[in-house]
PDB file of C-alpha atoms in Angstrom:
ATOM      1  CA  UNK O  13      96.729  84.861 112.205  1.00  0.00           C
ATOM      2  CA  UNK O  14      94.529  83.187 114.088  1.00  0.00           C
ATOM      3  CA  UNK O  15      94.119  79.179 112.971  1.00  0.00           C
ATOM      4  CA  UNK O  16      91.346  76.778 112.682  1.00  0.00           C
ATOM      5  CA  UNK O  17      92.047  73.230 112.390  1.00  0.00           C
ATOM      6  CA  UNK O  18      89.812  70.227 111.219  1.00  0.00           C
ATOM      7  CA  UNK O  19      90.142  66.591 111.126  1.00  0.00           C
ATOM      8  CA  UNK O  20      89.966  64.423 109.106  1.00  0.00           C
ATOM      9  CA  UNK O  21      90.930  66.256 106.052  1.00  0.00           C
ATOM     10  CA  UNK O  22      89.237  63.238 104.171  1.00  0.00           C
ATOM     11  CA  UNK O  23      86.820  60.501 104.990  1.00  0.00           C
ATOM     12  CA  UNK O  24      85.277  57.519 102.690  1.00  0.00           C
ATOM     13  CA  UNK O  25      82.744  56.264 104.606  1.00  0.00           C
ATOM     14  CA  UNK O  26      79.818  54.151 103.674  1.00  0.00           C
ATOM     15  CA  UNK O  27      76.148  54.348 102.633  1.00  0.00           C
ATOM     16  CA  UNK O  28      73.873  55.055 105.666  1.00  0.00           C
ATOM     17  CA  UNK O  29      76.913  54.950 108.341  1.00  0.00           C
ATOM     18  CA  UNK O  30      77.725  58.075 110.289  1.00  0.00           C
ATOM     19  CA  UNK O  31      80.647  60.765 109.870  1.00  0.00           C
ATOM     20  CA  UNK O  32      81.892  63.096 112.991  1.00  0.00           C
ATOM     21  CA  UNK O  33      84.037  65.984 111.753  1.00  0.00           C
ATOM     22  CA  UNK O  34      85.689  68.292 114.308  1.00  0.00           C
ATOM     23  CA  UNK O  35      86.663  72.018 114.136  1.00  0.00           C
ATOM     24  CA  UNK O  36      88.781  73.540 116.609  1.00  0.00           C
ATOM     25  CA  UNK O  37      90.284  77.013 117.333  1.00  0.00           C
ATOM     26  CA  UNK O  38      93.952  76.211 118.466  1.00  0.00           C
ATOM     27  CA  UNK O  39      94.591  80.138 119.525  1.00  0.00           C
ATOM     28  CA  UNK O  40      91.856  81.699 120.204  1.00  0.00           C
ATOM     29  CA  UNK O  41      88.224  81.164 122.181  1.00  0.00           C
ATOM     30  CA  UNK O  42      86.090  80.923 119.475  1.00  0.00           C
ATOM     31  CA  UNK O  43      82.302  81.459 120.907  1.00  0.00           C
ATOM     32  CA  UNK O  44      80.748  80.997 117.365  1.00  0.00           C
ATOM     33  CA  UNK O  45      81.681  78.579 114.704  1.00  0.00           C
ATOM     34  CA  UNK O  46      79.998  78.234 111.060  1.00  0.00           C
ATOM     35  CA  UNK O  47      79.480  75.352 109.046  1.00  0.00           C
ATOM     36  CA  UNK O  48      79.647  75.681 105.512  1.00  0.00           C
ATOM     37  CA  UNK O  49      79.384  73.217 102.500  1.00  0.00           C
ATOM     38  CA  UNK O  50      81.218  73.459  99.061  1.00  0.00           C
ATOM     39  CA  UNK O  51      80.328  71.390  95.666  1.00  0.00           C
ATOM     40  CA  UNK O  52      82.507  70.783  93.237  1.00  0.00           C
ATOM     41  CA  UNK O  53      83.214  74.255  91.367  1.00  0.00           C
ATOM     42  CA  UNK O  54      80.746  76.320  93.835  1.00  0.00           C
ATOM     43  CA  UNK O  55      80.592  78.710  96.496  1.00  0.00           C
ATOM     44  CA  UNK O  56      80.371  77.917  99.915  1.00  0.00           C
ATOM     45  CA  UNK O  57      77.150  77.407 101.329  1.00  0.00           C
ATOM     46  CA  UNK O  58      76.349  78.300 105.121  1.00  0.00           C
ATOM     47  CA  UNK O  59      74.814  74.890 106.474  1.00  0.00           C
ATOM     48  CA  UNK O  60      74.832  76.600 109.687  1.00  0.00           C
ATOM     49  CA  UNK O  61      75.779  78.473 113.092  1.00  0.00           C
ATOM     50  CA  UNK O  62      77.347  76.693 115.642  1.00  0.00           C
ATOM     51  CA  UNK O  63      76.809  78.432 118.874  1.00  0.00           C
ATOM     52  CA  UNK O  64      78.929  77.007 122.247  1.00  0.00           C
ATOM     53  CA  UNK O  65      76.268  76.162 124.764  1.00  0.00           C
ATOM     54  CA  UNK O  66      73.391  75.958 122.867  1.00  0.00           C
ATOM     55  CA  UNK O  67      71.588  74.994 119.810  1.00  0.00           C
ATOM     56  CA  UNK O  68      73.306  75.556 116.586  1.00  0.00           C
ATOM     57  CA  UNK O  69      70.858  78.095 113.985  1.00  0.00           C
ATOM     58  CA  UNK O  70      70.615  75.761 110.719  1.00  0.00           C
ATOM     59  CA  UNK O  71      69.940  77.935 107.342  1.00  0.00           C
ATOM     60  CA  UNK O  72      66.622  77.004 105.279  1.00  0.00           C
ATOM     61  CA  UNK O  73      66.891  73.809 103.316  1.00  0.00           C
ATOM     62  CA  UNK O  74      69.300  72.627 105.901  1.00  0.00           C
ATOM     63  CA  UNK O  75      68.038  69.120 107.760  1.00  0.00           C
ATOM     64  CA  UNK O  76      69.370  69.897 110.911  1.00  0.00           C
ATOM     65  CA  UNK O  77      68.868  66.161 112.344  1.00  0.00           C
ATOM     66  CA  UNK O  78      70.897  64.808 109.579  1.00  0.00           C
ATOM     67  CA  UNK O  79      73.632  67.152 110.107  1.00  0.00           C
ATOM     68  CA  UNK O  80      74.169  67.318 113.780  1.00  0.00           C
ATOM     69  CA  UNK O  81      76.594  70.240 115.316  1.00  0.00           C
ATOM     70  CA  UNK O  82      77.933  70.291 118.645  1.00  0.00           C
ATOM     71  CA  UNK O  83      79.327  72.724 119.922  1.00  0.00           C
ATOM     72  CA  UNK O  84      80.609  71.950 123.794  1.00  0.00           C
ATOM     73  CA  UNK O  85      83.627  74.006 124.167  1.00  0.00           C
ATOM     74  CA  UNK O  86      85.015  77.315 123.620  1.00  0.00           C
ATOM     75  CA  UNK O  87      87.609  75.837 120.877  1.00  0.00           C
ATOM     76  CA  UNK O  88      85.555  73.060 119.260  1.00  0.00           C
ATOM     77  CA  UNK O  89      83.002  72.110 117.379  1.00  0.00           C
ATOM     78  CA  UNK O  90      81.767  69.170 115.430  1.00  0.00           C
ATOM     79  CA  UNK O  91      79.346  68.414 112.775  1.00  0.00           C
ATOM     80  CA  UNK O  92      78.180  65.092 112.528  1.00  0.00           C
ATOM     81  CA  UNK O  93      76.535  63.783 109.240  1.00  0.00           C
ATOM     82  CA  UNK O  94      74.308  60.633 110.134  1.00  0.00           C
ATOM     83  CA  UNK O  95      72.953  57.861 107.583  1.00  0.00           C
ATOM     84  CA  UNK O  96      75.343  59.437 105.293  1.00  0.00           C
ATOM     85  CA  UNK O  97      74.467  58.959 101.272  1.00  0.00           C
ATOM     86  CA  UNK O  98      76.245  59.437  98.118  1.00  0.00           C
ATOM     87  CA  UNK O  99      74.626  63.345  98.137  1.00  0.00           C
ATOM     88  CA  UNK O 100      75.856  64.242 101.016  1.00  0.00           C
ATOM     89  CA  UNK O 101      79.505  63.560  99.624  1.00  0.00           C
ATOM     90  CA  UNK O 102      80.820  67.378  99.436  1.00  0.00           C
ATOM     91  CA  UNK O 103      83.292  69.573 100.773  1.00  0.00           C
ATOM     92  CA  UNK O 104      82.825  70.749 104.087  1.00  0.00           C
ATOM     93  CA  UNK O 105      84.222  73.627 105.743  1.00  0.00           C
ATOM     94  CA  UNK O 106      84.371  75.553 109.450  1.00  0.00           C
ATOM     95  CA  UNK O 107      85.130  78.894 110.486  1.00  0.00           C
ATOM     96  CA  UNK O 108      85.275  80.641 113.390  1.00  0.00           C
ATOM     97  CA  UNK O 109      85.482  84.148 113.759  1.00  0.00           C
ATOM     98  CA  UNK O 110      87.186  86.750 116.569  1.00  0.00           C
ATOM     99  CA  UNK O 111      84.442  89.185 118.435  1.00  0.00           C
ATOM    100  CA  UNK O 112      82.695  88.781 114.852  1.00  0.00           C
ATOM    101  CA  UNK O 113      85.245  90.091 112.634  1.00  0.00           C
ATOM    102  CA  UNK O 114      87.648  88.428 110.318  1.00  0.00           C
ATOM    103  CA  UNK O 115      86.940  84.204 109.806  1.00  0.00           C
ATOM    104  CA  UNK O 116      89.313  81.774 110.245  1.00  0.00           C
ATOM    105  CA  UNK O 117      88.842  78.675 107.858  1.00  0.00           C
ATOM    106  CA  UNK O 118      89.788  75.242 108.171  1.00  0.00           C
ATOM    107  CA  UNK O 119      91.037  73.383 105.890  1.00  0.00           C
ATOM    108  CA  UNK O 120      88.172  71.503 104.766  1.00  0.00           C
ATOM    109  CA  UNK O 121      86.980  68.067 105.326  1.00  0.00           C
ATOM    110  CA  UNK O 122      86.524  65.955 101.991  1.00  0.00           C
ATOM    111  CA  UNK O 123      83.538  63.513 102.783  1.00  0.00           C
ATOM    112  CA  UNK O 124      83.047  60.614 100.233  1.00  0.00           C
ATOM    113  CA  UNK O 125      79.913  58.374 100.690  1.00  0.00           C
ATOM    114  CA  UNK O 126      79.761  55.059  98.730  1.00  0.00           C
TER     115      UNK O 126
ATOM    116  CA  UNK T   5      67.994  89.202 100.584  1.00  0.00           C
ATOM    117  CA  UNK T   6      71.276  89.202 100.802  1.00  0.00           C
ATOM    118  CA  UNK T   7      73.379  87.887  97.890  1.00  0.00           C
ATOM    119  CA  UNK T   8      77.034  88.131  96.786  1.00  0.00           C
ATOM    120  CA  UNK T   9      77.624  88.207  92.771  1.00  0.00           C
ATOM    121  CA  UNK T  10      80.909  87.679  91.128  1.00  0.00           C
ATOM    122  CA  UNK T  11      80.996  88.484  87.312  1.00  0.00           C
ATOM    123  CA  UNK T  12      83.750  86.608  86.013  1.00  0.00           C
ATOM    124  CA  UNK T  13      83.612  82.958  86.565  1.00  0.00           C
ATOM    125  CA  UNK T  14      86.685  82.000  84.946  1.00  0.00           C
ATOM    126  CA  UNK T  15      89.480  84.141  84.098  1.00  0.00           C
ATOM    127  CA  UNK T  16      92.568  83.403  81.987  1.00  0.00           C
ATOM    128  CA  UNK T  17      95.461  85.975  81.702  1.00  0.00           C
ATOM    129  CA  UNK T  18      99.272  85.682  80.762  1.00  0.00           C
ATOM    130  CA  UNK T  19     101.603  86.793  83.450  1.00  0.00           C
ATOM    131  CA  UNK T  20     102.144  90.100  84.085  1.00  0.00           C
ATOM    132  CA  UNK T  21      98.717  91.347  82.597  1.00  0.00           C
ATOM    133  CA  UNK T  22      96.398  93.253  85.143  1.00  0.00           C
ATOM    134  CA  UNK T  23      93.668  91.607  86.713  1.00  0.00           C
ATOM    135  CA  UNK T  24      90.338  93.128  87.994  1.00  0.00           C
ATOM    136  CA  UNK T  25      87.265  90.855  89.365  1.00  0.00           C
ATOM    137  CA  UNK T  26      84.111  92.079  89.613  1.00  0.00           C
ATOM    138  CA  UNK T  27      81.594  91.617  92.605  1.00  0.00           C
ATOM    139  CA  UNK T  28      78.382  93.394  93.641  1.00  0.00           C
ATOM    140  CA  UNK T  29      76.459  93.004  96.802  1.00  0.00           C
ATOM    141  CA  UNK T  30      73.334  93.085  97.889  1.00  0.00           C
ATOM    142  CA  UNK T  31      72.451  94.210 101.723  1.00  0.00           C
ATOM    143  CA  UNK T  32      69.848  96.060 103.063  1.00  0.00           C
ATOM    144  CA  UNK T  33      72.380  97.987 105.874  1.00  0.00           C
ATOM    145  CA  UNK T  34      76.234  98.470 107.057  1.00  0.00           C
ATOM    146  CA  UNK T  35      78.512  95.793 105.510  1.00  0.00           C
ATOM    147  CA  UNK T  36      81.736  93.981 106.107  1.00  0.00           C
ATOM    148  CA  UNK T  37      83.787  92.676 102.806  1.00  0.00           C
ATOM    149  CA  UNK T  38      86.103  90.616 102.055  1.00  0.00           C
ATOM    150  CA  UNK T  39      87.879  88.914  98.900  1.00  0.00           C
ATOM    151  CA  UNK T  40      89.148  85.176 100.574  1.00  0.00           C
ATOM    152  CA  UNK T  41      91.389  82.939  97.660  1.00  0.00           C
ATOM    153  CA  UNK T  42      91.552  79.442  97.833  1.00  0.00           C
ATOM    154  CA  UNK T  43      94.783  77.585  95.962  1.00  0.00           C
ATOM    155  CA  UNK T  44      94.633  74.632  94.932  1.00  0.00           C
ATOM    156  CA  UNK T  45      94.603  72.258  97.590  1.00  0.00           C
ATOM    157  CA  UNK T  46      94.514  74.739 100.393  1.00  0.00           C
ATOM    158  CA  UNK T  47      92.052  76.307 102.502  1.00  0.00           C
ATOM    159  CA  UNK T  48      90.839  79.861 102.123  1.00  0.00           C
ATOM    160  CA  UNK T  49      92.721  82.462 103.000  1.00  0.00           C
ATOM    161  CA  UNK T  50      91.627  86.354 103.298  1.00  0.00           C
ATOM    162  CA  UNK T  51      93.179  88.323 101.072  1.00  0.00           C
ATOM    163  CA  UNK T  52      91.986  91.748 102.854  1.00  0.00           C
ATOM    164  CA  UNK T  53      88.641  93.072 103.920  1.00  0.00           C
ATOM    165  CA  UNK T  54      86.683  96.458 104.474  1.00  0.00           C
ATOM    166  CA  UNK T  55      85.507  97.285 107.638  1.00  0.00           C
ATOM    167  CA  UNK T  56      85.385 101.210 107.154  1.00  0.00           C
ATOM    168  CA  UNK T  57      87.476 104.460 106.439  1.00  0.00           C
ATOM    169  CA  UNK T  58      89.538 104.527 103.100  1.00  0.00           C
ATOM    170  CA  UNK T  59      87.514 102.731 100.482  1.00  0.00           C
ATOM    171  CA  UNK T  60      90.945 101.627  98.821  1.00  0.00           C
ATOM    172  CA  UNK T  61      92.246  98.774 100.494  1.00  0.00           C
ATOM    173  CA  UNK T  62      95.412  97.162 100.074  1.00  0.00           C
ATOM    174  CA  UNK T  63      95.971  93.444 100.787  1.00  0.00           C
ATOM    175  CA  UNK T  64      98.551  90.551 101.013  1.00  0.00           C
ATOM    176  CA  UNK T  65     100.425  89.831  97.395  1.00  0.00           C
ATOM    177  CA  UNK T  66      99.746  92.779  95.956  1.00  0.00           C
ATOM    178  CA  UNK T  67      96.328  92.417  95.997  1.00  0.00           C
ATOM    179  CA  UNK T  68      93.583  95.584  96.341  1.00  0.00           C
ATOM    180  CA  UNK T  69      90.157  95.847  96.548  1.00  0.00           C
ATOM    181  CA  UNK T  70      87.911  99.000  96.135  1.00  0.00           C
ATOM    182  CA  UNK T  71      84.694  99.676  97.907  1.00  0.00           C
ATOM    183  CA  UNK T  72      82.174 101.796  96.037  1.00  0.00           C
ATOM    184  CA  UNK T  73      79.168 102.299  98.208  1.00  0.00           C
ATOM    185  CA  UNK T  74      77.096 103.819  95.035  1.00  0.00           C
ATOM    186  CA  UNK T  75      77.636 100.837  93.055  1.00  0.00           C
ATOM    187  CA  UNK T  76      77.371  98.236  95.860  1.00  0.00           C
ATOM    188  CA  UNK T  77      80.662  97.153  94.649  1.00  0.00           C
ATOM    189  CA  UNK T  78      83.758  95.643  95.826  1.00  0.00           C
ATOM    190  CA  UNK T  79      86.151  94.985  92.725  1.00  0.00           C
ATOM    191  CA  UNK T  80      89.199  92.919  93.484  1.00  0.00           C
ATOM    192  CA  UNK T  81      92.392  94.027  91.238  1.00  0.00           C
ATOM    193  CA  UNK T  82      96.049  93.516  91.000  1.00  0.00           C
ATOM    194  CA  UNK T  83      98.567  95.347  88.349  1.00  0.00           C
ATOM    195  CA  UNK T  84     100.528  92.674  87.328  1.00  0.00           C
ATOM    196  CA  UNK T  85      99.112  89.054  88.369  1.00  0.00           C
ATOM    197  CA  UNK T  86     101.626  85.923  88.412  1.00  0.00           C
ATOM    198  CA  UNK T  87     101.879  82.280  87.955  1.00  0.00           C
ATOM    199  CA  UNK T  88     101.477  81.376  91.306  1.00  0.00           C
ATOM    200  CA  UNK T  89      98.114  83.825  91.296  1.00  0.00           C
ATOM    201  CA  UNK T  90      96.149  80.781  90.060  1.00  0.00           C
ATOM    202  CA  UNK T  91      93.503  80.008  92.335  1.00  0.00           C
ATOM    203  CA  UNK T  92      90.204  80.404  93.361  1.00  0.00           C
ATOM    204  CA  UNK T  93      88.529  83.831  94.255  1.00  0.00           C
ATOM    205  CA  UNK T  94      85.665  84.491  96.590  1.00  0.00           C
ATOM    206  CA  UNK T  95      84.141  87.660  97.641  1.00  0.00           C
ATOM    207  CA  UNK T  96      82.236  87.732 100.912  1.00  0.00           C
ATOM    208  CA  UNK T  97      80.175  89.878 102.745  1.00  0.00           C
ATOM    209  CA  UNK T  98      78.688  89.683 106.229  1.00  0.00           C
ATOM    210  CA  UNK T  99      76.946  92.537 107.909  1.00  0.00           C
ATOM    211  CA  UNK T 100      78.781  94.957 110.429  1.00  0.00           C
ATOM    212  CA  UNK T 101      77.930  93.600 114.124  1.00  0.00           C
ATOM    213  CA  UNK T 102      77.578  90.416 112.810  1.00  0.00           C
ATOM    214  CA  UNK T 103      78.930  87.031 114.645  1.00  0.00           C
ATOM    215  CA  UNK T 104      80.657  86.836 111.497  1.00  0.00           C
ATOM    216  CA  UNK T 105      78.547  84.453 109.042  1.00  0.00           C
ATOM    217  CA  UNK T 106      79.416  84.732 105.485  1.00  0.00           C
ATOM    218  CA  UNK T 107      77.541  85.282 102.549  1.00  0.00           C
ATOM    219  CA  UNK T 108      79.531  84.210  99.606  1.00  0.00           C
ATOM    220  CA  UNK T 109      79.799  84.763  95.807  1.00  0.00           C
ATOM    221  CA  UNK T 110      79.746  81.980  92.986  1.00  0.00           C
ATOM    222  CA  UNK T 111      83.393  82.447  93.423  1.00  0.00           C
ATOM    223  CA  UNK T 112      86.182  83.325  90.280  1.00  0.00           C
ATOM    224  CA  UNK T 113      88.781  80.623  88.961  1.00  0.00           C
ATOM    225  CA  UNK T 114      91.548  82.555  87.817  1.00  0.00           C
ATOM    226  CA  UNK T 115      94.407  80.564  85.663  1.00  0.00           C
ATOM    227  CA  UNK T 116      97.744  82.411  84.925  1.00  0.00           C
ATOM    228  CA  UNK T 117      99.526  81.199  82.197  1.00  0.00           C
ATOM    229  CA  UNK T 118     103.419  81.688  82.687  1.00  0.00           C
TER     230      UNK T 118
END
């Protein structure tokens, strides 16, 4: 199948300093990424659409100018989490689909704010 | 709205006992579904999915889901589940023509006791 690749898998990082986490396609174009978010023992949570070209579609609840997403190629994507605090420490994890069918997931990006 | 449920959120079965996990949708049109499992320490992984046609559908390990339109259902089951089945079980569901975003369950933790 098709693969997705992020980096870093982890990241400690302190309070109120900011965290850039990529997402790329390595076989495939992807023209739409997601964003999503996972707590301990929880779903996944959309966070948001990351569209190549233009401005990424943020679900409700989501602050979109904390959690920036750029999306400036076909193959990646990147979500940046600015002034960063101990709540924002979560799982986070991409996807990117193929002419809107199956998803591809990454492998998740552990982000630890202290 | 639309909304993913999964019934069971923690399962425990000895090996070789039969598993079946519930999940029930709700989506006002034409769906996509999919079960996705998560092991330990890994990123998700699809299991199998429903686009259309037979409303049986067989996945990867063994793995098969049923699609009951009536019930707004898409039960996940296996006949004989195994050690290595431990993981974490999400449905999804996304709407057909969609750019692929996701609309998860609360997702099933399923421990196999050898």
């Amino acid at each position: 199948g098709a693969v997705v690749s992020q980096h870093p898998s982890w990241v400690i990082c302190k309070s109120g300093t900011s965290v850039k986490i990529e997402c790329r396609s390595l076989d495939f174009q992807a023209t739409t990424m997601f964003w999503y978010r996972q707590f301990p023992k929880q779903s996944l949570m959309l966070m948001a659409t990351s569209n190549e070209g233009s401005k990424a579609t943020y679900e409700q609840g989501v602050e979109k100018d904390k959690f920036l997403i750029n999306h400036a190629s076909l193959t990646l994507s990147t979500l940046t989490v600015t002034s960063a605090h101990p709540e924002d420490s979560s799982f986070y994890i991409c996807s990117a689909s193929i002419m809107g069918t199956e998803a591809f997931f990454g492998q998740g990006t552990r982000l630890t704010v202290v | 709205a639309q909304s993913v449920s999964q019934h069971n959120h923690h399962v425990i079965l000895s090996e070789a006992a039969s598993l079946e996990l519930g999940c029930n949708y709700s989506y006002g049109g034409t769906v996509n579904l999919f079960w996705y499992v998560q092991y330990p320490g890994q990123h998700l992984q699809l299991l199998l999915k429903y686009f259309s046609g037979d409303p049986l559908v067989k996945g990867i390990k063994g793995f098969e889901a049923e699609f009951i339109k009536s019930k707004f259902s898409f039960n996940l089951r296996k006949p004989s589940v195994q050690w290595s089945d431990t993981a974490e079980y999400f449905c999804a569901v996304h709407g057909s023509g969609n750019t692929g975003k996701l609309i998860f369950g609360q997702g099933t933790t399923l421990q196999v006791k050898p």
